mmCIF file of C-alpha atoms in Angstrom:
data_model
loop_
_atom_site.group_PDB
_atom_site.id
_atom_site.type_symbol
_atom_site.label_atom_id
_atom_site.label_comp_id
_atom_site.label_asym_id
_atom_site.label_seq_id
_atom_site.Cartn_x
_atom_site.Cartn_y
_atom_site.Cartn_z
ATOM 1 C CA UNK A 841 -23.862 20.405 28.507
ATOM 2 C CA UNK A 842 -21.190 21.135 31.426
ATOM 3 C CA UNK A 843 -19.749 17.468 31.054
ATOM 4 C CA UNK A 844 -18.096 16.153 34.108
ATOM 5 C CA UNK A 845 -17.469 18.956 36.852
ATOM 6 C CA UNK A 846 -15.350 18.559 39.983
ATOM 7 C CA UNK A 847 -15.361 20.871 42.756
ATOM 8 C CA UNK A 848 -12.685 22.252 44.524
ATOM 9 C CA UNK A 849 -10.186 22.117 42.172
ATOM 10 C CA UNK A 850 -7.464 22.556 45.217
ATOM 11 C CA UNK A 851 -7.805 20.981 48.635
ATOM 12 C CA UNK A 852 -5.253 21.392 51.613
ATOM 13 C CA UNK A 853 -6.204 19.200 54.737
ATOM 14 C CA UNK A 854 -4.595 18.224 57.722
ATOM 15 C CA UNK A 855 -4.170 14.456 58.675
ATOM 16 C CA UNK A 856 -7.611 13.353 60.358
ATOM 17 C CA UNK A 857 -9.805 15.778 58.588
ATOM 18 C CA UNK A 858 -12.731 14.718 56.662
ATOM 19 C CA UNK A 859 -13.955 15.909 53.459
ATOM 20 C CA UNK A 860 -16.121 14.978 50.769
ATOM 21 C CA UNK A 861 -14.925 15.520 46.717
ATOM 22 C CA UNK A 862 -17.925 16.246 44.386
ATOM 23 C CA UNK A 863 -18.507 14.872 41.149
ATOM 24 C CA UNK A 864 -21.510 15.547 38.774
ATOM 25 C CA UNK A 865 -22.233 14.823 35.189
ATOM 26 C CA UNK A 866 -25.151 16.414 33.096
ATOM 27 C CA UNK A 867 -25.235 13.557 30.511
ATOM 28 C CA UNK A 868 -27.579 10.938 31.940
ATOM 29 C CA UNK A 869 -24.390 8.411 32.065
ATOM 30 C CA UNK A 870 -25.000 5.199 34.113
ATOM 31 C CA UNK A 871 -21.324 4.805 34.978
ATOM 32 C CA UNK A 872 -19.650 6.986 37.415
ATOM 33 C CA UNK A 873 -15.923 6.409 38.789
ATOM 34 C CA UNK A 874 -13.532 8.163 40.753
ATOM 35 C CA UNK A 875 -9.750 7.306 39.851
ATOM 36 C CA UNK A 876 -6.611 8.792 41.975
ATOM 37 C CA UNK A 877 -3.566 9.809 39.877
ATOM 38 C CA UNK A 878 0.192 9.042 41.848
ATOM 39 C CA UNK A 879 3.592 9.727 39.785
ATOM 40 C CA UNK A 880 4.723 7.274 37.147
ATOM 41 C CA UNK A 881 1.510 5.418 38.495
ATOM 42 C CA UNK A 882 -1.080 5.991 36.290
ATOM 43 C CA UNK A 883 -4.728 6.472 37.245
ATOM 44 C CA UNK A 884 -6.005 3.892 39.820
ATOM 45 C CA UNK A 885 -9.471 3.151 40.446
ATOM 46 C CA UNK A 886 -10.826 3.526 43.857
ATOM 47 C CA UNK A 887 -14.629 3.120 43.393
ATOM 48 C CA UNK A 888 -17.234 3.506 41.023
ATOM 49 C CA UNK A 889 -21.016 3.162 40.363
ATOM 50 C CA UNK A 890 -22.980 1.343 37.687
ATOM 51 C CA UNK A 891 -26.140 3.396 38.531
ATOM 52 C CA UNK A 892 -28.128 4.997 41.053
ATOM 53 C CA UNK A 893 -27.548 2.980 44.476
ATOM 54 C CA UNK A 894 -25.178 0.481 43.208
ATOM 55 C CA UNK A 895 -21.426 1.078 44.171
ATOM 56 C CA UNK A 896 -18.799 -1.122 44.307
ATOM 57 C CA UNK A 897 -15.121 -0.941 45.270
ATOM 58 C CA UNK A 898 -12.160 -0.439 42.741
ATOM 59 C CA UNK A 899 -8.723 -1.140 43.158
ATOM 60 C CA UNK A 900 -7.342 1.130 45.837
ATOM 61 C CA UNK A 901 -10.697 1.893 48.070
ATOM 62 C CA UNK A 902 -9.357 1.829 51.540
ATOM 63 C CA UNK A 903 -9.950 5.257 53.173
ATOM 64 C CA UNK A 904 -12.588 6.272 50.900
ATOM 65 C CA UNK A 905 -16.476 6.334 50.783
ATOM 66 C CA UNK A 906 -19.050 6.943 48.066
ATOM 67 C CA UNK A 907 -22.665 7.097 47.664
ATOM 68 C CA UNK A 908 -24.620 7.308 44.386
ATOM 69 C CA UNK A 909 -28.274 8.503 45.443
ATOM 70 C CA UNK A 910 -28.954 10.117 41.696
ATOM 71 C CA UNK A 911 -27.820 9.400 38.254
ATOM 72 C CA UNK A 912 -25.884 12.948 38.083
ATOM 73 C CA UNK A 913 -24.071 13.148 41.378
ATOM 74 C CA UNK A 914 -21.272 10.610 43.123
ATOM 75 C CA UNK A 915 -19.267 12.325 45.616
ATOM 76 C CA UNK A 916 -16.206 10.806 47.527
ATOM 77 C CA UNK A 917 -15.833 10.843 51.037
ATOM 78 C CA UNK A 918 -12.459 11.087 53.243
ATOM 79 C CA UNK A 919 -13.017 10.086 56.673
ATOM 80 C CA UNK A 920 -10.101 10.709 57.937
ATOM 81 C CA UNK A 921 -7.327 11.893 55.602
ATOM 82 C CA UNK A 922 -3.662 10.580 55.855
ATOM 83 C CA UNK A 923 -0.753 12.239 53.845
ATOM 84 C CA UNK A 924 -0.582 8.900 51.845
ATOM 85 C CA UNK A 925 -3.939 10.010 50.276
ATOM 86 C CA UNK A 926 -2.494 13.294 48.743
ATOM 87 C CA UNK A 927 -2.833 12.847 45.277
ATOM 88 C CA UNK A 928 -4.870 14.231 42.127
ATOM 89 C CA UNK A 929 -8.434 12.673 41.926
ATOM 90 C CA UNK A 930 -10.529 12.145 38.899
ATOM 91 C CA UNK A 931 -14.045 11.530 38.335
ATOM 92 C CA UNK A 932 -15.581 10.039 35.134
ATOM 93 C CA UNK A 933 -18.572 8.741 33.534
ATOM 94 C CA UNK A 934 -19.486 6.791 30.521
ATOM 95 C CA UNK A 935 -22.786 5.681 29.081
ATOM 96 C CA UNK A 936 -23.486 1.902 28.920
ATOM 97 C CA UNK A 937 -23.455 2.087 25.009
ATOM 98 C CA UNK A 938 -20.193 4.078 24.477
ATOM 99 C CA UNK A 939 -16.827 3.237 24.548
ATOM 100 C CA UNK A 940 -15.751 6.411 26.045
ATOM 101 C CA UNK A 941 -14.687 7.710 29.752
ATOM 102 C CA UNK A 942 -15.683 11.171 29.946
ATOM 103 C CA UNK A 943 -12.849 12.556 32.615
ATOM 104 C CA UNK A 944 -13.436 16.105 34.682
ATOM 105 C CA UNK A 945 -10.842 18.170 35.214
ATOM 106 C CA UNK A 946 -9.166 16.915 38.713
ATOM 107 C CA UNK A 947 -9.249 17.703 42.219
ATOM 108 C CA UNK A 948 -5.380 18.224 43.908
ATOM 109 C CA UNK A 949 -5.297 17.069 47.159
ATOM 110 C CA UNK A 950 -2.785 17.653 49.679
ATOM 111 C CA UNK A 951 -2.734 16.081 53.255
ATOM 112 C CA UNK A 952 -0.131 17.578 55.618
ATOM 113 C CA UNK B 940 -4.512 -8.603 38.307
ATOM 114 C CA UNK B 941 -4.342 -6.917 34.797
ATOM 115 C CA UNK B 942 -1.305 -5.158 34.293
ATOM 116 C CA UNK B 943 -0.683 -2.352 31.594
ATOM 117 C CA UNK B 944 3.118 -1.278 31.442
ATOM 118 C CA UNK B 945 4.320 1.966 29.485
ATOM 119 C CA UNK B 946 7.924 3.624 28.866
ATOM 120 C CA UNK B 947 8.325 6.622 31.131
ATOM 121 C CA UNK B 948 9.901 9.186 28.980
ATOM 122 C CA UNK B 949 10.098 9.639 25.250
ATOM 123 C CA UNK B 950 11.866 12.724 23.764
ATOM 124 C CA UNK B 951 11.531 13.524 19.788
ATOM 125 C CA UNK B 952 12.637 16.646 17.464
ATOM 126 C CA UNK B 953 9.407 18.460 16.345
ATOM 127 C CA UNK B 954 8.952 17.059 13.020
ATOM 128 C CA UNK B 955 9.868 13.539 13.668
ATOM 129 C CA UNK B 956 7.173 10.646 14.403
ATOM 130 C CA UNK B 957 6.987 9.493 18.053
ATOM 131 C CA UNK B 958 6.034 6.043 18.754
ATOM 132 C CA UNK B 959 4.819 5.534 22.021
ATOM 133 C CA UNK B 960 4.802 1.583 22.987
ATOM 134 C CA UNK B 961 2.207 -0.267 25.688
ATOM 135 C CA UNK B 962 1.922 -3.830 27.206
ATOM 136 C CA UNK B 963 -0.902 -5.561 28.530
ATOM 137 C CA UNK B 964 -1.886 -8.554 30.218
ATOM 138 C CA UNK B 965 -5.373 -9.078 29.696
ATOM 139 C CA UNK B 966 -6.191 -11.061 27.043
ATOM 140 C CA UNK B 967 -10.293 -10.313 27.497
ATOM 141 C CA UNK B 968 -9.517 -6.675 26.581
ATOM 142 C CA UNK B 969 -12.302 -5.614 24.480
ATOM 143 C CA UNK B 970 -11.334 -2.034 23.956
ATOM 144 C CA UNK B 971 -7.951 -0.187 23.948
ATOM 145 C CA UNK B 972 -7.330 3.404 24.756
ATOM 146 C CA UNK B 973 -5.000 6.394 24.309
ATOM 147 C CA UNK B 974 -5.318 9.258 26.641
ATOM 148 C CA UNK B 975 -3.387 12.868 26.354
ATOM 149 C CA UNK B 976 -2.877 14.608 29.582
ATOM 150 C CA UNK B 977 -1.414 18.004 29.508
ATOM 151 C CA UNK B 978 0.155 19.755 32.429
ATOM 152 C CA UNK B 979 -2.644 20.812 35.217
ATOM 153 C CA UNK B 980 -5.507 19.106 33.067
ATOM 154 C CA UNK B 981 -7.615 16.206 32.952
ATOM 155 C CA UNK B 982 -7.466 13.322 30.338
ATOM 156 C CA UNK B 983 -8.212 13.437 26.792
ATOM 157 C CA UNK B 984 -9.321 10.613 24.959
ATOM 158 C CA UNK B 985 -7.073 10.713 21.902
ATOM 159 C CA UNK B 986 -8.138 7.276 19.749
ATOM 160 C CA UNK B 987 -9.672 4.226 20.703
ATOM 161 C CA UNK B 988 -8.866 0.609 18.814
ATOM 162 C CA UNK B 989 -11.377 -2.245 19.109
ATOM 163 C CA UNK B 990 -9.591 -5.586 19.622
ATOM 164 C CA UNK B 991 -10.703 -7.360 16.654
ATOM 165 C CA UNK B 992 -8.923 -4.564 14.739
ATOM 166 C CA UNK B 993 -5.036 -4.565 13.989
ATOM 167 C CA UNK B 994 -4.646 -0.883 12.922
ATOM 168 C CA UNK B 995 -6.633 2.470 13.026
ATOM 169 C CA UNK B 996 -5.614 5.344 11.546
ATOM 170 C CA UNK B 997 -7.031 9.309 12.556
ATOM 171 C CA UNK B 998 -5.233 12.209 10.992
ATOM 172 C CA UNK B 999 -1.871 12.428 12.456
ATOM 173 C CA UNK B 1000 -2.554 9.251 14.767
ATOM 174 C CA UNK B 1001 -1.784 5.672 13.786
ATOM 175 C CA UNK B 1002 -2.609 2.990 16.564
ATOM 176 C CA UNK B 1003 -1.229 -0.567 15.859
ATOM 177 C CA UNK B 1004 -2.558 -3.737 17.862
ATOM 178 C CA UNK B 1005 -0.396 -6.685 18.249
ATOM 179 C CA UNK B 1006 -3.450 -9.018 20.123
ATOM 180 C CA UNK B 1007 -0.626 -11.887 20.004
ATOM 181 C CA UNK B 1008 2.011 -10.274 22.165
ATOM 182 C CA UNK B 1009 -0.530 -8.071 23.787
ATOM 183 C CA UNK B 1010 1.395 -4.872 22.682
ATOM 184 C CA UNK B 1011 -0.150 -1.375 21.519
ATOM 185 C CA UNK B 1012 1.372 1.454 20.499
ATOM 186 C CA UNK B 1013 0.575 5.006 19.259
ATOM 187 C CA UNK B 1014 2.696 6.811 16.488
ATOM 188 C CA UNK B 1015 2.283 10.515 15.690
ATOM 189 C CA UNK B 1016 3.240 11.745 12.630
ATOM 190 C CA UNK B 1017 5.056 15.213 12.145
ATOM 191 C CA UNK B 1018 5.260 15.778 15.963
ATOM 192 C CA UNK B 1019 4.687 19.036 17.052
ATOM 193 C CA UNK B 1020 5.359 21.161 20.344
ATOM 194 C CA UNK B 1021 2.095 20.958 21.424
ATOM 195 C CA UNK B 1022 1.827 17.063 21.106
ATOM 196 C CA UNK B 1023 4.252 17.604 24.744
ATOM 197 C CA UNK B 1024 1.875 15.611 27.503
ATOM 198 C CA UNK B 1025 2.046 12.515 29.104
ATOM 199 C CA UNK B 1026 0.049 9.853 27.221
ATOM 200 C CA UNK B 1027 -1.631 7.200 28.924
ATOM 201 C CA UNK B 1028 -2.504 3.509 27.284
ATOM 202 C CA UNK B 1029 -6.278 2.011 28.914
ATOM 203 C CA UNK B 1030 -7.499 -1.229 28.503
ATOM 204 C CA UNK B 1031 -10.952 -2.589 28.786
ATOM 205 C CA UNK B 1032 -11.696 -5.675 29.918
ATOM 206 C CA UNK B 1033 -14.583 -7.890 28.969
ATOM 207 C CA UNK B 1034 -15.936 -8.287 32.475
ATOM 208 C CA UNK B 1035 -15.150 -5.050 34.085
ATOM 209 C CA UNK B 1036 -18.370 -2.799 33.068
ATOM 210 C CA UNK B 1037 -16.700 0.665 31.745
ATOM 211 C CA UNK B 1038 -14.033 0.125 34.012
ATOM 212 C CA UNK B 1039 -10.476 0.945 32.802
ATOM 213 C CA UNK B 1040 -6.978 -0.455 33.760
ATOM 214 C CA UNK B 1041 -4.018 2.335 32.694
ATOM 215 C CA UNK B 1042 -0.613 2.497 32.530
ATOM 216 C CA UNK B 1043 1.569 4.820 34.055
ATOM 217 C CA UNK B 1044 1.879 7.018 31.380
ATOM 218 C CA UNK B 1045 4.943 8.164 28.999
ATOM 219 C CA UNK B 1046 5.875 11.814 29.202
ATOM 220 C CA UNK B 1047 6.773 13.140 25.484
ATOM 221 C CA UNK B 1048 8.982 15.735 25.200
ATOM 222 C CA UNK B 1049 8.967 17.071 21.699
ATOM 223 C CA UNK B 1050 12.417 19.455 20.774
ATOM 224 C CA UNK B 1051 12.162 22.320 18.644
#
């Protein structure tokens, strides 16, 4: 199993550009989520999904869209990047009967 | 909303014990977690404790939970330089599916 994979590892965007951060898992997990990590603030939940076709907002959803057309994939879209979205983004997945969340390696995004 | 607090920094000498503390506010927490993040890497689950437990020991790691005071601690015995990392406390509330609320992280520095 590859676990949770994320691409790209690094990305630099100009203000106003759009892009999609990819996340995939091969563990057949129902739950998937996106977090952003900023210094001294831990991880904050952006969006999450409890299964294919179902998504919901987390703590900091503004400026981001998600969709979940398959169990495996959960892309995060930035519609119009802003410098405030400079952060490290982590995708995570977990099964409904497990206590553990599995994290991807992260995407470091810089918006200039 | 839920809040998880940690001190920012801890410095210990190699061979000493480290104690990292965490407080949380959500009395409905079901699981509490400790994650480790090494520089440039994702989050690695170290250990967890179910909310009806007081203590859990796992090799060099001891987790203590005081549910009355909503206080969680992680003790690392015989701390090694390889333990230098950021440690995150996280809690899962009863009505939050598999979503976690994270503390801001404690940076542990181990001096030789």
